[in-house]
Short mmCIF file of C-alpha atoms in Angstrom, two decimals:
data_model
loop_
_atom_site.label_atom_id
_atom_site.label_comp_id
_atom_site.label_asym_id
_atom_site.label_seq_id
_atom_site.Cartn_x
_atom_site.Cartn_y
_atom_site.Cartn_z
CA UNK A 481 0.00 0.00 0.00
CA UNK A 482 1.21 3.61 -0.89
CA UNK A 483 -0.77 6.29 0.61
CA UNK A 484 0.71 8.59 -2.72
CA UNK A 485 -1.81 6.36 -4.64
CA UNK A 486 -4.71 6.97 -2.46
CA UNK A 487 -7.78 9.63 -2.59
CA UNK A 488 -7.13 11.04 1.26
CA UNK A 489 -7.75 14.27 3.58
CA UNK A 490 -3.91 15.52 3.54
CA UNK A 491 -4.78 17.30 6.58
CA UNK A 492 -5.77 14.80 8.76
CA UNK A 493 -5.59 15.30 12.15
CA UNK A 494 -6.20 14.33 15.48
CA UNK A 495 -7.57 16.59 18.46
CA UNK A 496 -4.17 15.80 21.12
CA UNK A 497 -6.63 17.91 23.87
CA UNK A 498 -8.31 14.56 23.69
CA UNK A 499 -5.82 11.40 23.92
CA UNK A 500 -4.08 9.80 27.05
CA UNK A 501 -1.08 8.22 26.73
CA UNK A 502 1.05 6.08 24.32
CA UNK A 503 2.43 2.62 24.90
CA UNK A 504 5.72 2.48 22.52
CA UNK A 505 6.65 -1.44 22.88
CA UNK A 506 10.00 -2.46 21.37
CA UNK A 507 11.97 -5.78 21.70
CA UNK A 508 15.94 -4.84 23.33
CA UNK A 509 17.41 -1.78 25.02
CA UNK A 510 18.84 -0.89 22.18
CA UNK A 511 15.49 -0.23 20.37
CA UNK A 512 14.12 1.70 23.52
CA UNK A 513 17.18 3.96 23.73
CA UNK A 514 16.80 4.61 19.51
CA UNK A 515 13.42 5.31 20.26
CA UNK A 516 13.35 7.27 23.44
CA UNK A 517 16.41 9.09 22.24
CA UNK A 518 13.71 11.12 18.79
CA UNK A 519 11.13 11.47 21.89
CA UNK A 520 13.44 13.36 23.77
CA UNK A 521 11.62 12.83 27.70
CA UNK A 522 8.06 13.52 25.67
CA UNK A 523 6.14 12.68 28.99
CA UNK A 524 3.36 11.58 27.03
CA UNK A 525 4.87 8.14 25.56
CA UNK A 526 5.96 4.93 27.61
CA UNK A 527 8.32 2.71 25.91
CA UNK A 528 9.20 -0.84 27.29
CA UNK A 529 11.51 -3.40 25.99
CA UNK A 530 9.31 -6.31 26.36
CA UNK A 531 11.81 -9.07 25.06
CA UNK A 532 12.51 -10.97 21.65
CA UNK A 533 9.36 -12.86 20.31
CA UNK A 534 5.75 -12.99 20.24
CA UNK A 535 5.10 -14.61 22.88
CA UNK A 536 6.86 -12.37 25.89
CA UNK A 537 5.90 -9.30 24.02
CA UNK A 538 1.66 -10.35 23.66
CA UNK A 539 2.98 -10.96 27.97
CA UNK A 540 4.46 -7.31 28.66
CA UNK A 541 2.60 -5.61 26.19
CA UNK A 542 -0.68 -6.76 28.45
CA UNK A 543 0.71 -6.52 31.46
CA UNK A 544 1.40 -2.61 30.71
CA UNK A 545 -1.98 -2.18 29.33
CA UNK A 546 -3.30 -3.63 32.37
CA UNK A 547 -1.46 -0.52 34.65
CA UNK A 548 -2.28 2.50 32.96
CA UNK A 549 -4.86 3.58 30.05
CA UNK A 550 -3.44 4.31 26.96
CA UNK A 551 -4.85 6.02 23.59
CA UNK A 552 -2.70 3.88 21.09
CA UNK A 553 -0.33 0.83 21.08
CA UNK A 554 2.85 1.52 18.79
CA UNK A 555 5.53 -2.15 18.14
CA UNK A 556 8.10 -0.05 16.94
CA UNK A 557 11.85 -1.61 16.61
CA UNK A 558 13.95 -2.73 13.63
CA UNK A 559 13.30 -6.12 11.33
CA UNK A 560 14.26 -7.84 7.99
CA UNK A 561 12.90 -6.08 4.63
CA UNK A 562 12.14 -8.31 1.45
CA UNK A 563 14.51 -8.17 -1.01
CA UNK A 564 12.87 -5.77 -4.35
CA UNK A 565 10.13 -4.80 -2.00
CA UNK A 566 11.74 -2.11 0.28
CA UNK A 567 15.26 -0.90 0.57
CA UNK A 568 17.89 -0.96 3.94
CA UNK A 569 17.56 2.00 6.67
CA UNK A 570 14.08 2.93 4.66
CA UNK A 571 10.82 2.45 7.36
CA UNK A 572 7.85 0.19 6.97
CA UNK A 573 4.81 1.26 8.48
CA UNK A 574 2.20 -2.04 9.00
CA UNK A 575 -0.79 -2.23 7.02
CA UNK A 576 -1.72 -4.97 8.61
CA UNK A 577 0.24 -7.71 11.14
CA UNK A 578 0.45 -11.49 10.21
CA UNK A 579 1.34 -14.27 12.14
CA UNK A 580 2.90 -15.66 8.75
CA UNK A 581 3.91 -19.57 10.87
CA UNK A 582 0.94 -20.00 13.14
CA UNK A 583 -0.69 -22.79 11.77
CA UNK A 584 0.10 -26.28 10.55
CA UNK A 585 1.94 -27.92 8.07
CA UNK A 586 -0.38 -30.45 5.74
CA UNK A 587 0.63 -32.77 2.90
CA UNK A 588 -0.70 -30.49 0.52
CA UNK A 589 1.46 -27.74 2.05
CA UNK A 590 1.31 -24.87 5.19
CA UNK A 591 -2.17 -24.09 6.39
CA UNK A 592 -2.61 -20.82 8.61
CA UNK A 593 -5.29 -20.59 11.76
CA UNK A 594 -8.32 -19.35 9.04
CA UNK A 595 -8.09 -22.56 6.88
CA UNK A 596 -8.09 -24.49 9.95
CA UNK A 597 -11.04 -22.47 11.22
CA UNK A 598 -8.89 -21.86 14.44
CA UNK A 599 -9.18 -18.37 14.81
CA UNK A 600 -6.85 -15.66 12.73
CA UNK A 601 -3.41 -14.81 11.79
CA UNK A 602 -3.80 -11.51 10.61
CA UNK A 603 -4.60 -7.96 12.68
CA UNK A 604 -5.46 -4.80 10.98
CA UNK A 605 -3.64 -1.47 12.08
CA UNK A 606 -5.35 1.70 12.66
CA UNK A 607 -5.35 3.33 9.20
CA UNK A 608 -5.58 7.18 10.71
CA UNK A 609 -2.74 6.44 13.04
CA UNK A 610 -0.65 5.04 10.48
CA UNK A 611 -1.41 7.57 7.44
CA UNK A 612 -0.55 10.20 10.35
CA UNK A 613 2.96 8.49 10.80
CA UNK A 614 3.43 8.04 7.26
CA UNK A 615 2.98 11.67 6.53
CA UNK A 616 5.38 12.96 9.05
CA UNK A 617 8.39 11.06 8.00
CA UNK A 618 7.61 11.68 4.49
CA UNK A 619 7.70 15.17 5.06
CA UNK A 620 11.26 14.29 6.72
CA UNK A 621 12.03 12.78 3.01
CA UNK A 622 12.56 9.76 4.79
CA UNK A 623 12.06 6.45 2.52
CA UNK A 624 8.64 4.74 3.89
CA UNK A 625 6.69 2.60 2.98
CA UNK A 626 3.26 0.63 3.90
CA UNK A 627 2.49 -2.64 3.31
CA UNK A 628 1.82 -6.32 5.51
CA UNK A 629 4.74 -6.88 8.09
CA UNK A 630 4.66 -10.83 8.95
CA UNK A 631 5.71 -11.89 12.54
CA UNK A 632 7.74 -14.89 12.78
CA UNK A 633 9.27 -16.71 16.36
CA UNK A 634 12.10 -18.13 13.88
CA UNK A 635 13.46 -15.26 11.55
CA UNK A 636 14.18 -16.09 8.25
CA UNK A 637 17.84 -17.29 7.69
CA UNK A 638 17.67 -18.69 3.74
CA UNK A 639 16.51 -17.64 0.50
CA UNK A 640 13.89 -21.08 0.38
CA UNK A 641 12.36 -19.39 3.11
CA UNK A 642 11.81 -16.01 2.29
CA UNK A 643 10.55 -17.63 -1.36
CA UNK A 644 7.48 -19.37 0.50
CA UNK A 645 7.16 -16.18 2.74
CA UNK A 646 6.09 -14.09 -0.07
CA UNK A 647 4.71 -16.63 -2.19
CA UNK A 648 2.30 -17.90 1.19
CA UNK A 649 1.45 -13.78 2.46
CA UNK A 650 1.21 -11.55 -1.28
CA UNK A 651 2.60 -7.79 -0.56
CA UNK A 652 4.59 -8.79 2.16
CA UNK A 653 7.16 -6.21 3.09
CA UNK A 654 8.87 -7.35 6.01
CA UNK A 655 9.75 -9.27 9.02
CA UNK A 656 9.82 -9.20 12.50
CA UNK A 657 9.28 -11.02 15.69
CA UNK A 658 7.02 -9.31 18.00
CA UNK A 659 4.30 -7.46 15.98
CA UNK A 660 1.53 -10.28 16.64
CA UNK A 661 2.10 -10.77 19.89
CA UNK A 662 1.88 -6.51 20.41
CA UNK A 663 -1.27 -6.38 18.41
CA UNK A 664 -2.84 -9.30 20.12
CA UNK A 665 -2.36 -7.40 23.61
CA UNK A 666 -3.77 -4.44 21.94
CA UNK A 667 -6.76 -6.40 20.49
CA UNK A 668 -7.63 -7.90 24.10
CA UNK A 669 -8.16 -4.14 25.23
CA UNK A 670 -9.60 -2.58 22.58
CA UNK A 671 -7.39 -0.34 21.57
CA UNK A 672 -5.68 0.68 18.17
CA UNK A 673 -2.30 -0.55 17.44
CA UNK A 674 0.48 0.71 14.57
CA UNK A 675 3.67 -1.20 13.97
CA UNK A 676 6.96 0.41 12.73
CA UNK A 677 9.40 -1.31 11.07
CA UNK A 678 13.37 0.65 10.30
CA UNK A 679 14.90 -2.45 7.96
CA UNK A 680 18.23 -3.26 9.06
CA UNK A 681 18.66 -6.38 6.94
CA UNK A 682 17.45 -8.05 3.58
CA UNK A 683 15.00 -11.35 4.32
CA UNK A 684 16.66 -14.29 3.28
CA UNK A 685 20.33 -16.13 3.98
CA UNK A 686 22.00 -14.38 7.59
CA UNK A 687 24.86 -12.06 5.96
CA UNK A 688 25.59 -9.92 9.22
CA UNK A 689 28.63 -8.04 7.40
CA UNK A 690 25.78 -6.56 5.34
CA UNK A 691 23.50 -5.84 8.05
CA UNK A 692 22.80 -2.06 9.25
CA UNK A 693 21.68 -2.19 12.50
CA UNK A 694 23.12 1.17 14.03
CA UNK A 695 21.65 3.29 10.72
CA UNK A 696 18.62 1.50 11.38
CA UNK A 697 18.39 2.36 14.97
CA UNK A 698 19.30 5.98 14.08
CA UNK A 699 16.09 5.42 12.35
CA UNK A 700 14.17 4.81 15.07
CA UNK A 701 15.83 8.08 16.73
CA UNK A 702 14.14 9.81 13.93
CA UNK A 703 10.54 7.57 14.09
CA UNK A 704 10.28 8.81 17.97
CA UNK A 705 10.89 12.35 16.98
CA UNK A 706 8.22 12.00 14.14
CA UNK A 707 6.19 11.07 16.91
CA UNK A 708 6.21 13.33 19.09
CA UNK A 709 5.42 15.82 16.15
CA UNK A 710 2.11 13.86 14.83
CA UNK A 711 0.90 12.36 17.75
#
């Protein structure tokens, strides 16, 4: 999705007179520092680092919901972009969150949670949230971009992999490990959730001499500013 190619209100807007507070959840320190680093002691965002995976994150992410009220959810930190899809150090913005392995495998191939009439896989973001994001960093001229980011509790380590990735979840832009779990928490409280995505690495066989993490963090620096600008 690329909000250029969309009929919108360019000055959208929301009344800040009228939100609480915002829960940014990332996965290390290093994330949380990136991040709190652009919000610069903005008293109106929390961030946690609620550990690697969906599973502790969908854990924290509740367990802070559960202490204070917040307006919005954010899962903010950096992940794996598909190769041709989006470039390294750009930003991904969610348009949706998939839990692209929960499911079961089947002769005739992987099924997800819908096809086994299990529940779902997939959680929509909050559109205005995320078009209000998307704006602000584009006005930075930063490189963003919108599109499905898939959640996986094994990151992707060969190019076999990433193949079936994109072939099973079309649009796919990228990977991470904790957006499911975030948006799950979110879900269970009713409240709208974003993820951001600053792509340190291409999806497919582990090359760490190509990886970017610290421009991608200083990404993040720059997400939390945006932030604290839109929000």
């Amino acid at each position: 999705m690329d909000y250029d190619s969309l009929e919108h209100d360019s000055h959208i807007s929301i009344d800040n007179s009228k939100l609480g507070r915002f829960l940014i959840v990332t996965s290390v320190a290093a994330e949380k520092e990136a991040i709190m680093k652009g919000l610069k002691a903005d008293n109106r965002f929390d961030v946690i680092a609620a550990g690697v995976g969906p599973t502790i994150a969908a854990a924290n992410t509740a367990t802070a919901l559960a202490e204070k009220n917040y307006q919005l959810v954010i899962n903010s930190g950096i992940g794996g972009g598909f190769v041709g899809k989006v470039e390294l150090e750009s930003i991904v913005l969610a348009s949706e969150v998939i839990a692209a392995d929960l499911g079961a495998e089947a002769a005739e191939g992987f099924k997800s949670l819908e096809e086994l009439n299990l529940g779902t896989t997939r959680i929509a973001t909050d559109v205005k949230y995320t078009e209000l994001v998307f704006e602000g960093l584009k006005a930075r001229k930063a490189p963003v971009y919108t599109g499905p980011i898939i959640t996986l509790s094994t990151v992707t380590g060969t190019a076999s992999t990433a193949a079936t990735l994109l072939e099973r979840t079309p649009g796919v832009l990228a990977e991470a490990m904790e957006g499911y779990g975030v948006a799950i928490a979110a879900k269970l409280k009713g409240l709208p959730v974003i993820e951001i995505r600053s792509i340190s690495n291409a999806v497919g066989p582990r090359d760490r001499g190509n990886w970017k993490i610290n421009e991608a963090l200083k990404r993040l620096e720059e997400v939390g500013s945006v932030l604290t600008e839109v929000l």
